[in-house]
CSV table of C-alpha atoms and ligand atoms in Angstrom, one decimal:
chain,number,residue,atom,x,y,z
H,639,MET,CA,-175.9,-78.9,77.9
H,640,LYS,CA,-174.6,-81.1,80.7
H,641,PRO,CA,-172.6,-79.4,83.4
H,642,ASP,CA,-169.1,-80.7,83.9
H,643,PHE,CA,-169.5,-80.8,87.7
H,644,ALA,CA,-171.8,-82.5,90.1
H,645,PRO,CA,-172.3,-80.9,93.5
H,646,GLN,CA,-171.9,-84.1,95.5
H,647,ALA,CA,-168.8,-85.0,93.5
H,648,LEU,CA,-167.3,-81.7,94.4
H,649,LEU,CA,-168.0,-82.2,98.1
H,650,ASP,CA,-166.5,-85.7,98.0
H,651,ALA,CA,-163.4,-84.4,96.4
H,652,VAL,CA,-162.5,-82.1,99.2
H,653,ASP,CA,-159.8,-83.4,101.6
H,654,GLY,CA,-161.1,-82.2,105.0
H,655,ASP,CA,-158.2,-83.7,106.9
H,656,THR,CA,-155.6,-81.8,105.0
H,657,MET,CA,-157.6,-78.6,105.3
H,658,LEU,CA,-157.8,-79.0,109.1
H,659,ARG,CA,-154.1,-79.7,109.5
H,660,GLU,CA,-153.2,-76.6,107.4
H,661,VAL,CA,-155.6,-74.4,109.5
H,662,GLN,CA,-154.1,-75.7,112.7
H,663,ASP,CA,-150.6,-75.0,111.4
H,664,TRP,CA,-151.5,-71.5,110.1
H,665,ALA,CA,-153.3,-70.6,113.4
H,666,ALA,CA,-150.2,-71.5,115.3
H,667,ILE,CA,-148.3,-68.7,113.6
H,668,ASN,CA,-149.0,-65.4,115.4
H,669,THR,CA,-150.1,-62.8,112.9
H,670,GLY,CA,-151.2,-59.8,115.0
H,671,THR,CA,-151.4,-56.9,112.6
H,672,ALA,CA,-148.3,-55.3,114.3
H,673,ASN,CA,-146.2,-58.5,114.3
H,674,ILE,CA,-144.3,-57.9,111.1
H,675,ALA,CA,-142.0,-61.0,111.6
H,676,GLY,CA,-145.0,-63.3,112.1
H,677,LEU,CA,-146.8,-61.8,109.1
H,678,ASP,CA,-143.7,-62.3,107.0
H,679,ARG,CA,-143.5,-65.9,108.0
H,680,MET,CA,-147.2,-66.4,107.2
H,681,ALA,CA,-146.9,-64.7,103.8
H,682,GLY,CA,-144.1,-67.2,103.0
H,683,VAL,CA,-146.3,-70.2,104.1
H,684,LEU,CA,-149.2,-68.9,102.1
H,685,ALA,CA,-147.1,-68.2,99.0
H,686,ASP,CA,-145.9,-71.8,99.1
H,687,ALA,CA,-149.4,-73.2,99.6
H,688,PHE,CA,-151.0,-71.1,96.8
H,689,SER,CA,-148.1,-72.0,94.4
H,690,VAL,CA,-149.9,-75.3,93.7
H,691,LEU,CA,-152.4,-73.3,91.6
H,692,PRO,CA,-151.5,-72.1,88.1
H,693,GLY,CA,-150.4,-68.5,87.8
H,694,GLU,CA,-147.8,-66.3,89.6
H,695,VAL,CA,-147.6,-65.6,93.3
H,696,GLU,CA,-146.2,-62.2,94.4
H,697,LEU,CA,-145.5,-60.7,97.8
H,698,VAL,CA,-146.5,-57.0,97.5
H,699,ASP,CA,-145.0,-54.3,99.8
H,700,PRO,CA,-147.5,-52.4,102.0
H,701,ALA,CA,-148.5,-48.9,101.0
H,702,PRO,CA,-147.1,-46.2,103.4
H,703,VAL,CA,-149.5,-45.4,106.3
H,704,THR,CA,-149.2,-42.6,108.8
H,705,ALA,CA,-150.9,-42.0,112.2
H,706,ILE,CA,-151.0,-39.2,114.7
H,707,SER,CA,-149.2,-39.6,118.1
H,708,ALA,CA,-150.5,-38.4,121.4
H,709,GLU,CA,-148.2,-35.4,120.9
H,710,GLY,CA,-149.9,-34.5,117.7
H,711,ARG,CA,-147.0,-35.7,115.5
H,712,GLU,CA,-147.5,-37.7,112.3
H,713,PHE,CA,-145.5,-40.9,112.1
H,714,GLU,CA,-145.3,-43.9,109.8
H,715,LYS,CA,-146.8,-47.2,110.8
H,716,PRO,CA,-145.1,-50.4,109.6
H,717,HIS,CA,-147.1,-53.2,108.0
H,718,GLY,CA,-146.6,-56.7,106.6
H,719,ARG,CA,-146.5,-57.6,102.9
H,720,HIS,CA,-149.6,-58.8,101.1
H,721,MET,CA,-149.9,-62.0,98.9
H,722,VAL,CA,-151.2,-61.8,95.4
H,723,LEU,CA,-151.8,-64.7,93.0
H,724,ARG,CA,-152.7,-63.9,89.4
H,725,VAL,CA,-154.2,-66.7,87.3
H,726,ARG,CA,-154.9,-66.4,83.6
H,727,PRO,CA,-154.8,-62.6,83.6
H,728,GLU,CA,-155.6,-62.7,79.9
H,729,ALA,CA,-159.0,-64.2,80.4
H,730,GLU,CA,-162.0,-62.0,79.5
H,731,ARG,CA,-164.0,-63.0,82.6
H,732,ARG,CA,-162.1,-62.7,85.8
H,733,PHE,CA,-162.9,-63.0,89.5
H,734,VAL,CA,-161.2,-61.7,92.7
H,735,LEU,CA,-161.0,-63.7,95.9
H,736,THR,CA,-159.8,-61.9,99.0
H,737,GLY,CA,-158.9,-62.6,102.6
H,738,HIS,CA,-156.6,-61.4,105.4
H,739,MET,CA,-153.7,-63.1,107.1
H,740,ASP,CA,-153.6,-60.8,110.2
H,741,THR,CA,-155.5,-61.3,113.4
H,742,VAL,CA,-156.5,-59.0,116.3
H,743,PHE,CA,-154.2,-61.0,118.7
H,744,PRO,CA,-150.8,-59.4,119.3
H,745,VAL,CA,-147.7,-61.6,119.8
H,746,ASP,CA,-147.8,-61.1,123.6
H,747,HIS,CA,-151.5,-61.9,123.9
H,748,SER,CA,-152.4,-65.0,126.0
H,749,PHE,CA,-154.5,-66.5,123.2
H,750,GLN,CA,-152.1,-68.4,121.0
H,751,GLU,CA,-153.0,-72.1,121.0
H,752,VAL,CA,-155.4,-74.2,119.1
H,753,ARG,CA,-157.5,-76.8,121.1
H,754,TRP,CA,-160.5,-78.9,120.5
H,755,LEU,CA,-163.8,-77.9,122.1
H,756,ASP,CA,-165.7,-81.0,120.9
H,757,ASP,CA,-165.6,-83.4,118.0
H,758,ASP,CA,-166.6,-80.8,115.5
H,759,THR,CA,-165.1,-77.5,116.9
H,760,ILE,CA,-161.7,-76.0,117.4
H,761,ASN,CA,-160.9,-72.9,119.5
H,762,GLY,CA,-157.9,-70.9,118.3
H,763,PRO,CA,-156.7,-67.4,117.3
H,764,GLY,CA,-157.7,-66.6,113.7
H,765,THR,CA,-159.3,-70.1,113.1
H,766,ALA,CA,-162.6,-68.5,111.9
H,767,ASP,CA,-161.3,-65.0,111.3
H,768,MET,CA,-159.8,-66.0,109.0
H,769,LYS,CA,-157.2,-68.6,108.5
H,770,GLY,CA,-160.0,-71.1,108.0
H,771,GLY,CA,-161.3,-68.8,105.3
H,772,LEU,CA,-157.9,-68.6,103.6
H,773,ASN,CA,-157.8,-72.3,103.5
H,774,VAL,CA,-161.3,-72.4,102.0
H,775,ILE,CA,-160.0,-70.2,99.2
H,776,LEU,CA,-157.1,-72.5,98.5
H,777,HIS,CA,-159.1,-75.7,98.4
H,778,ALA,CA,-162.0,-74.2,96.5
H,779,LEU,CA,-159.7,-73.1,93.8
H,780,LYS,CA,-157.8,-76.4,93.7
H,781,LEU,CA,-161.2,-78.0,93.2
H,782,PHE,CA,-162.4,-75.4,90.7
H,783,GLU,CA,-159.3,-76.0,88.6
H,784,THR,CA,-160.4,-79.6,88.1
H,785,THR,CA,-163.7,-78.4,86.4
H,786,GLU,CA,-163.8,-77.8,82.7
H,787,GLY,CA,-165.0,-74.2,83.0
H,788,ALA,CA,-161.9,-73.0,84.9
H,789,ALA,CA,-159.7,-72.7,81.8
H,790,ARG,CA,-162.2,-70.2,80.3
H,791,VAL,CA,-161.8,-67.7,83.2
H,792,GLY,CA,-159.1,-66.1,85.3
H,793,TYR,CA,-158.9,-64.8,88.8
H,794,ASP,CA,-156.7,-62.9,91.3
H,795,VAL,CA,-156.3,-63.9,95.0
H,796,MET,CA,-155.4,-61.1,97.4
H,797,ILE,CA,-154.5,-61.9,101.0
H,798,ASN,CA,-153.6,-58.7,102.9
H,799,SER,CA,-151.8,-58.2,106.2
H,800,ASP,CA,-153.7,-55.3,107.7
H,801,GLU,CA,-157.5,-55.9,107.5
H,802,GLU,CA,-158.0,-55.8,111.2
H,803,THR,CA,-156.8,-52.2,111.4
H,804,GLY,CA,-158.7,-51.0,108.4
H,805,SER,CA,-156.7,-52.1,105.3
H,806,LEU,CA,-154.9,-48.8,105.1
H,807,ALA,CA,-151.8,-50.4,103.6
H,808,SER,CA,-153.7,-52.5,101.1
H,809,ARG,CA,-156.8,-50.5,100.2
H,810,GLY,CA,-155.3,-49.3,96.9
H,811,LEU,CA,-154.2,-52.9,96.0
H,812,ILE,CA,-157.7,-54.2,96.8
H,813,GLU,CA,-159.4,-51.6,94.6
H,814,GLU,CA,-156.9,-52.1,91.8
H,815,LEU,CA,-157.5,-55.9,91.8
H,816,ALA,CA,-161.3,-55.5,92.1
H,817,ARG,CA,-161.7,-53.2,89.2
H,818,GLY,CA,-163.1,-54.8,86.0
H,819,LYS,CA,-163.8,-58.1,87.7
H,820,TYR,CA,-167.0,-60.1,87.0
H,821,ALA,CA,-167.5,-60.9,90.7
H,822,ALA,CA,-165.7,-60.9,94.0
H,823,LEU,CA,-165.7,-63.3,96.9
H,824,THR,CA,-164.3,-62.5,100.4
H,825,TYR,CA,-163.7,-65.1,103.0
H,826,GLU,CA,-164.7,-63.5,106.3
H,827,PRO,CA,-166.5,-66.1,108.5
H,828,SER,CA,-170.2,-66.4,108.2
H,829,ALA,CA,-172.3,-63.8,110.1
H,830,LEU,CA,-173.9,-66.6,112.2
H,831,PRO,CA,-172.6,-70.0,113.1
H,832,ASP,CA,-175.3,-71.6,110.9
H,833,GLY,CA,-173.7,-70.2,107.7
H,834,THR,CA,-175.8,-67.0,107.4
H,835,LEU,CA,-174.1,-64.5,105.2
H,836,ALA,CA,-173.6,-60.7,105.9
H,837,HIS,CA,-175.7,-58.7,103.4
H,838,ALA,CA,-175.6,-54.9,103.3
H,839,ARG,CA,-173.0,-53.2,105.5
H,840,GLY,CA,-172.6,-49.6,106.8
H,841,GLY,CA,-169.3,-47.8,106.4
H,842,THR,CA,-166.7,-46.5,108.9
H,843,GLY,CA,-164.3,-43.7,109.2
H,844,ASN,CA,-161.6,-42.8,111.8
H,845,TYR,CA,-160.4,-39.2,112.4
H,846,SER,CA,-157.6,-37.6,114.4
H,847,ILE,CA,-157.9,-33.8,114.8
H,848,THR,CA,-154.9,-32.0,116.2
H,849,ILE,CA,-155.6,-28.7,117.7
H,850,THR,CA,-152.8,-26.3,118.4
H,851,GLY,CA,-153.4,-23.3,120.7
H,852,ARG,CA,-151.1,-21.1,122.7
H,853,SER,CA,-149.8,-21.8,126.2
H,854,ALA,CA,-149.9,-19.1,128.9
H,855,HIS,CA,-149.9,-18.9,132.7
H,856,ALA,CA,-153.3,-19.7,134.1
H,857,GLY,CA,-153.0,-17.0,136.8
H,858,ARG,CA,-150.8,-14.2,135.3
H,859,ASN,CA,-151.9,-13.9,131.6
H,860,PRO,CA,-154.5,-16.5,130.8
H,861,HIS,CA,-156.2,-14.2,128.3
H,862,GLU,CA,-153.0,-14.5,126.1
H,863,GLY,CA,-153.4,-18.2,125.9
H,864,ARG,CA,-155.5,-20.2,123.4
H,865,ASN,CA,-156.9,-23.2,125.2
H,866,ALA,CA,-156.7,-26.3,122.9
H,867,ILE,CA,-158.8,-28.5,125.3
H,868,VAL,CA,-161.6,-26.0,125.3
H,869,ALA,CA,-161.5,-25.9,121.5
H,870,ALA,CA,-161.5,-29.7,121.3
H,871,SER,CA,-164.4,-29.9,123.7
H,872,ASP,CA,-166.4,-27.4,121.6
H,873,LEU,CA,-165.5,-29.6,118.5
H,874,VAL,CA,-166.8,-32.7,120.3
H,875,LEU,CA,-170.2,-31.1,120.9
H,876,ARG,CA,-170.5,-29.8,117.4
H,877,ILE,CA,-169.6,-33.0,115.6
H,878,LYS,CA,-172.0,-34.9,117.8
H,879,THR,CA,-174.8,-32.7,116.4
H,880,LEU,CA,-174.1,-34.2,113.0
H,881,GLU,CA,-175.5,-37.5,114.1
H,882,ALA,CA,-178.7,-38.5,112.2
H,883,GLU,CA,-180.8,-41.4,111.2
H,884,ASP,CA,-178.2,-42.5,108.7
H,885,ILE,CA,-175.0,-41.8,110.6
H,886,THR,CA,-173.5,-42.1,114.1
H,887,VAL,CA,-170.6,-40.2,115.5
H,888,ASN,CA,-168.5,-41.4,118.4
H,889,PRO,CA,-166.0,-39.0,120.0
H,890,ALA,CA,-163.6,-41.6,121.5
H,891,LYS,CA,-160.7,-39.8,123.1
H,892,ILE,CA,-159.1,-36.4,123.8
H,893,GLU,CA,-155.4,-36.4,124.4
H,894,GLY,CA,-153.2,-33.5,125.3
H,895,GLY,CA,-153.5,-30.9,128.1
H,896,SER,CA,-151.0,-29.7,130.5
H,897,ALA,CA,-150.4,-28.8,134.2
H,898,ASN,CA,-153.2,-27.2,136.2
H,899,ASN,CA,-151.6,-23.8,136.0
H,900,VAL,CA,-150.9,-23.8,132.3
H,901,VAL,CA,-153.3,-22.9,129.5
H,902,PRO,CA,-152.9,-26.1,127.3
H,903,ASP,CA,-151.7,-25.5,123.8
H,904,LEU,CA,-152.3,-29.0,122.4
H,905,ALA,CA,-155.2,-31.5,122.1
H,906,VAL,CA,-155.8,-34.4,119.8
H,907,LEU,CA,-159.4,-35.6,119.4
H,908,ARG,CA,-160.0,-39.1,118.0
H,909,PHE,CA,-163.5,-40.0,116.7
H,910,ASN,CA,-165.2,-42.7,114.6
H,911,ILE,CA,-168.2,-42.3,112.3
H,912,ARG,CA,-170.5,-45.0,110.9
H,913,PRO,CA,-172.3,-43.8,107.8
H,914,LYS,CA,-175.1,-46.0,106.5
H,915,SER,CA,-175.1,-44.5,103.0
H,916,THR,CA,-172.7,-42.8,100.6
H,917,GLU,CA,-174.9,-39.7,100.9
H,918,ALA,CA,-174.4,-39.6,104.7
H,919,MET,CA,-170.7,-40.2,104.3
H,920,ASN,CA,-170.3,-37.2,101.9
H,921,ARG,CA,-172.6,-35.0,103.8
H,922,PHE,CA,-170.6,-35.5,107.0
H,923,ASP,CA,-167.3,-34.8,105.3
H,924,GLY,CA,-168.6,-31.4,104.0
H,925,GLU,CA,-170.1,-30.4,107.3
H,926,LEU,CA,-166.9,-31.4,109.2
H,927,GLY,CA,-164.9,-29.0,107.0
H,928,VAL,CA,-167.2,-26.1,107.9
H,929,ILE,CA,-167.1,-27.0,111.7
H,930,LEU,CA,-163.3,-27.2,111.7
H,931,ARG,CA,-163.0,-23.7,110.1
H,932,THR,CA,-165.4,-22.4,112.7
H,933,ILE,CA,-163.3,-23.9,115.6
H,934,GLU,CA,-160.2,-22.3,114.1
H,935,ALA,CA,-161.9,-18.9,113.8
H,936,ASP,CA,-163.8,-18.9,117.1
H,937,HIS,CA,-160.9,-20.2,119.3
H,938,GLU,CA,-158.0,-18.8,117.3
H,939,VAL,CA,-156.3,-22.2,117.2
H,940,GLY,CA,-154.7,-24.2,114.5
H,941,VAL,CA,-156.6,-27.3,113.3
H,942,HIS,CA,-155.0,-30.3,111.4
H,943,ARG,CA,-157.2,-33.1,110.2
H,944,HIS,CA,-156.0,-36.7,109.7
H,945,GLY,CA,-157.9,-39.7,108.5
H,946,GLY,CA,-161.4,-40.1,107.0
H,947,VAL,CA,-163.7,-42.8,105.7
H,948,THR,CA,-161.7,-46.0,105.2
H,949,ARG,CA,-164.6,-48.3,104.5
H,950,PRO,CA,-167.4,-46.8,102.4
H,951,PRO,CA,-170.9,-48.1,103.0
H,952,LYS,CA,-171.8,-51.3,101.2
H,953,PRO,CA,-175.3,-51.3,99.8
H,954,VAL,CA,-176.5,-54.4,97.9
H,955,ASP,CA,-177.4,-53.5,94.4
H,956,ALA,CA,-179.1,-55.7,91.8
H,957,LYS,CA,-175.9,-57.3,90.6
H,958,ALA,CA,-174.7,-58.1,94.1
H,959,GLN,CA,-178.2,-59.5,95.0
H,960,ALA,CA,-177.9,-61.8,91.9
H,961,LEU,CA,-174.6,-63.1,93.3
H,962,PHE,CA,-176.2,-63.7,96.7
H,963,ASP,CA,-179.0,-65.6,95.0
H,964,LEU,CA,-176.5,-67.7,93.1
H,965,VAL,CA,-174.6,-68.6,96.3
H,966,LYS,CA,-178.0,-69.6,97.9
H,967,GLU,CA,-178.8,-71.8,94.9
H,968,CYS,CA,-175.4,-73.5,95.0
H,969,GLY,CA,-175.8,-74.0,98.7
H,970,ALA,CA,-179.2,-75.7,98.1
H,971,GLN,CA,-177.6,-78.0,95.6
H,972,LEU,CA,-175.1,-79.0,98.2
H,973,GLY,CA,-177.7,-79.5,100.9
H,974,GLN,CA,-176.8,-76.3,102.7
H,975,GLN,CA,-179.4,-73.8,103.6
H,976,ILE,CA,-178.0,-70.3,103.2
H,977,GLY,CA,-179.6,-67.0,104.2
H,978,TRP,CA,-178.4,-63.5,104.9
H,979,GLN,CA,-178.8,-60.5,107.1
H,980,PRO,CA,-177.5,-57.0,107.3
H,981,SER,CA,-174.3,-56.5,109.3
H,982,GLY,CA,-173.1,-53.7,111.6
H,983,GLY,CA,-169.5,-54.7,110.9
H,984,VAL,CA,-167.2,-53.7,108.1
H,985,CYS,CA,-164.6,-55.5,106.0
H,986,ASP,CA,-162.7,-55.4,102.7
H,987,GLY,CA,-166.1,-56.3,101.0
H,988,ASN,CA,-167.0,-52.6,101.6
H,989,ASN,CA,-164.0,-51.4,99.6
H,990,ILE,CA,-164.7,-53.9,96.8
H,991,ALA,CA,-168.3,-53.0,96.6
H,992,ALA,CA,-167.3,-49.3,96.2
H,993,THR,CA,-165.6,-50.2,92.9
H,994,GLY,CA,-169.0,-51.4,91.6
H,995,VAL,CA,-168.1,-55.1,91.6
H,996,PRO,CA,-170.7,-57.5,93.1
H,997,VAL,CA,-169.3,-59.1,96.2
H,998,VAL,CA,-170.3,-61.7,98.8
H,999,ASP,CA,-167.9,-61.2,101.7
H,1000,THR,CA,-168.7,-63.9,104.2
H,1001,MET,CA,-167.8,-67.0,102.1
H,1002,GLY,CA,-165.4,-68.3,104.8
H,1003,VAL,CA,-165.9,-70.9,107.5
H,1004,ARG,CA,-168.7,-71.2,110.0
H,1005,GLY,CA,-167.7,-70.2,113.5
H,1006,GLY,CA,-168.1,-67.4,116.0
H,1007,ALA,CA,-166.9,-65.4,119.0
H,1008,ILE,CA,-164.3,-63.8,116.7
H,1009,HIS,CA,-162.0,-61.1,118.2
H,1010,SER,CA,-162.1,-62.9,121.5
H,1011,PRO,CA,-160.2,-65.8,123.1
H,1012,ASP,CA,-163.4,-67.9,122.6
H,1013,GLU,CA,-163.1,-67.7,118.8
H,1014,TYR,CA,-164.1,-71.0,117.3
H,1015,MET,CA,-164.3,-72.7,114.0
H,1016,ILE,CA,-166.8,-75.5,113.1
H,1017,VAL,CA,-164.5,-78.0,111.4
H,1018,PRO,CA,-166.9,-79.6,108.9
H,1019,SER,CA,-167.6,-76.2,107.5
H,1020,LEU,CA,-164.1,-76.3,105.9
H,1021,ARG,CA,-165.3,-78.9,103.4
H,1022,GLU,CA,-168.8,-77.4,103.0
H,1023,ARG,CA,-167.5,-74.0,102.2
H,1024,ALA,CA,-164.8,-75.2,99.9
H,1025,ALA,CA,-167.3,-77.1,97.8
H,1026,LEU,CA,-169.7,-74.1,97.9
H,1027,SER,CA,-167.1,-71.7,96.5
H,1028,ALA,CA,-166.0,-74.2,93.9
H,1029,LEU,CA,-169.6,-74.6,92.7
H,1030,VAL,CA,-170.2,-70.9,92.7
H,1031,LEU,CA,-167.0,-70.3,90.6
H,1032,ALA,CA,-167.9,-73.1,88.3
H,1033,LYS,CA,-171.4,-71.6,87.7
H,1034,LEU,CA,-170.0,-68.1,87.3
H,1035,SER,CA,-167.5,-69.3,84.7
H,1036,THR,CA,-170.2,-69.8,82.1
H,1037,GLY,CA,-173.4,-68.1,81.1
H,1038,ASP,CA,-174.8,-64.8,82.2
H,1039,HIS,CA,-175.6,-64.5,85.9
H,1040,LEU,CA,-175.0,-61.0,87.1
A,2296,ZN,ZN1,-161.8,-60.9,109.4
């Protein structure tokens, strides 16, 4: 059977000038994760842009998220809305494509402008991470819709507003949209500027432990106090012993304390863990529970635990590997050499993989220096990557690959 698409024809059909103009416009809108007004504007722009595709665009409210203040109080954190496009939901074979509209640059950061570095490179906030990637999704799908196979399959596009702070307000949505899909593609920038993809990833978890002791005078009746800082320090040393080959633990901050003549009754300990496997993640969770009970008993303090693993480890199973192989094969047909390497970072691909759906999560543009004012995007990669995704989707829409 003759395929209904030719790789070179796909590449020729991509309008690189329009892509670049859109990325420049999108990068000019500040979308720091805490800038709700900017995110709202961006969500509207994206909803308009993606409405050229078939299907329904919806702006979804963020799930409620709480955090712990330095005073040990739980408070709600506001987030922006997420964009979801559902195309042919009745199709038997469906994909999910995901990206994020937020950046790490707050509205008052000095890095807000897009400028040219050379003929092929622009420097700007979120150009690589990942407004360029969002634009690749749009144009890849526009192109994919012109292929014959498209009508046989369906897909969801999910663009969240909170990836850079761990997707706490979109995690449920991501998992819901991923479940039951044939494959998932996420549009983080390539791991290296040459287009190398991120392969297996570790996981990450963030915890805030609030310790409540009892205050007393440091001179008159110190024995009646229960020192929250001492308990927090003991806790730091104990959780650090849980480090192993397959997990690291980083105690990051102790807040609280009081004047020098007061036994402190409050401490908040923040720490991060990086489990390399699901087994390590679960083992840590169990051992932490035991340690917290010991701290409570030994120091006669109250202990409140907040947070946990937000990004489970992402191993690459056989199905996911088959998807990597397919991306590589499509790249070769387009004259792009694509390899992969493990990554120390995390992204929404971790949460998608945890639902059992094969995912390649660095399908976005080529670029680098992300999360810094040197962030750059290699302009020709817009067309390259749009054609690559369109070809991958066209292949996935027929036959048995995974
Ligand atoms: Zn990103």
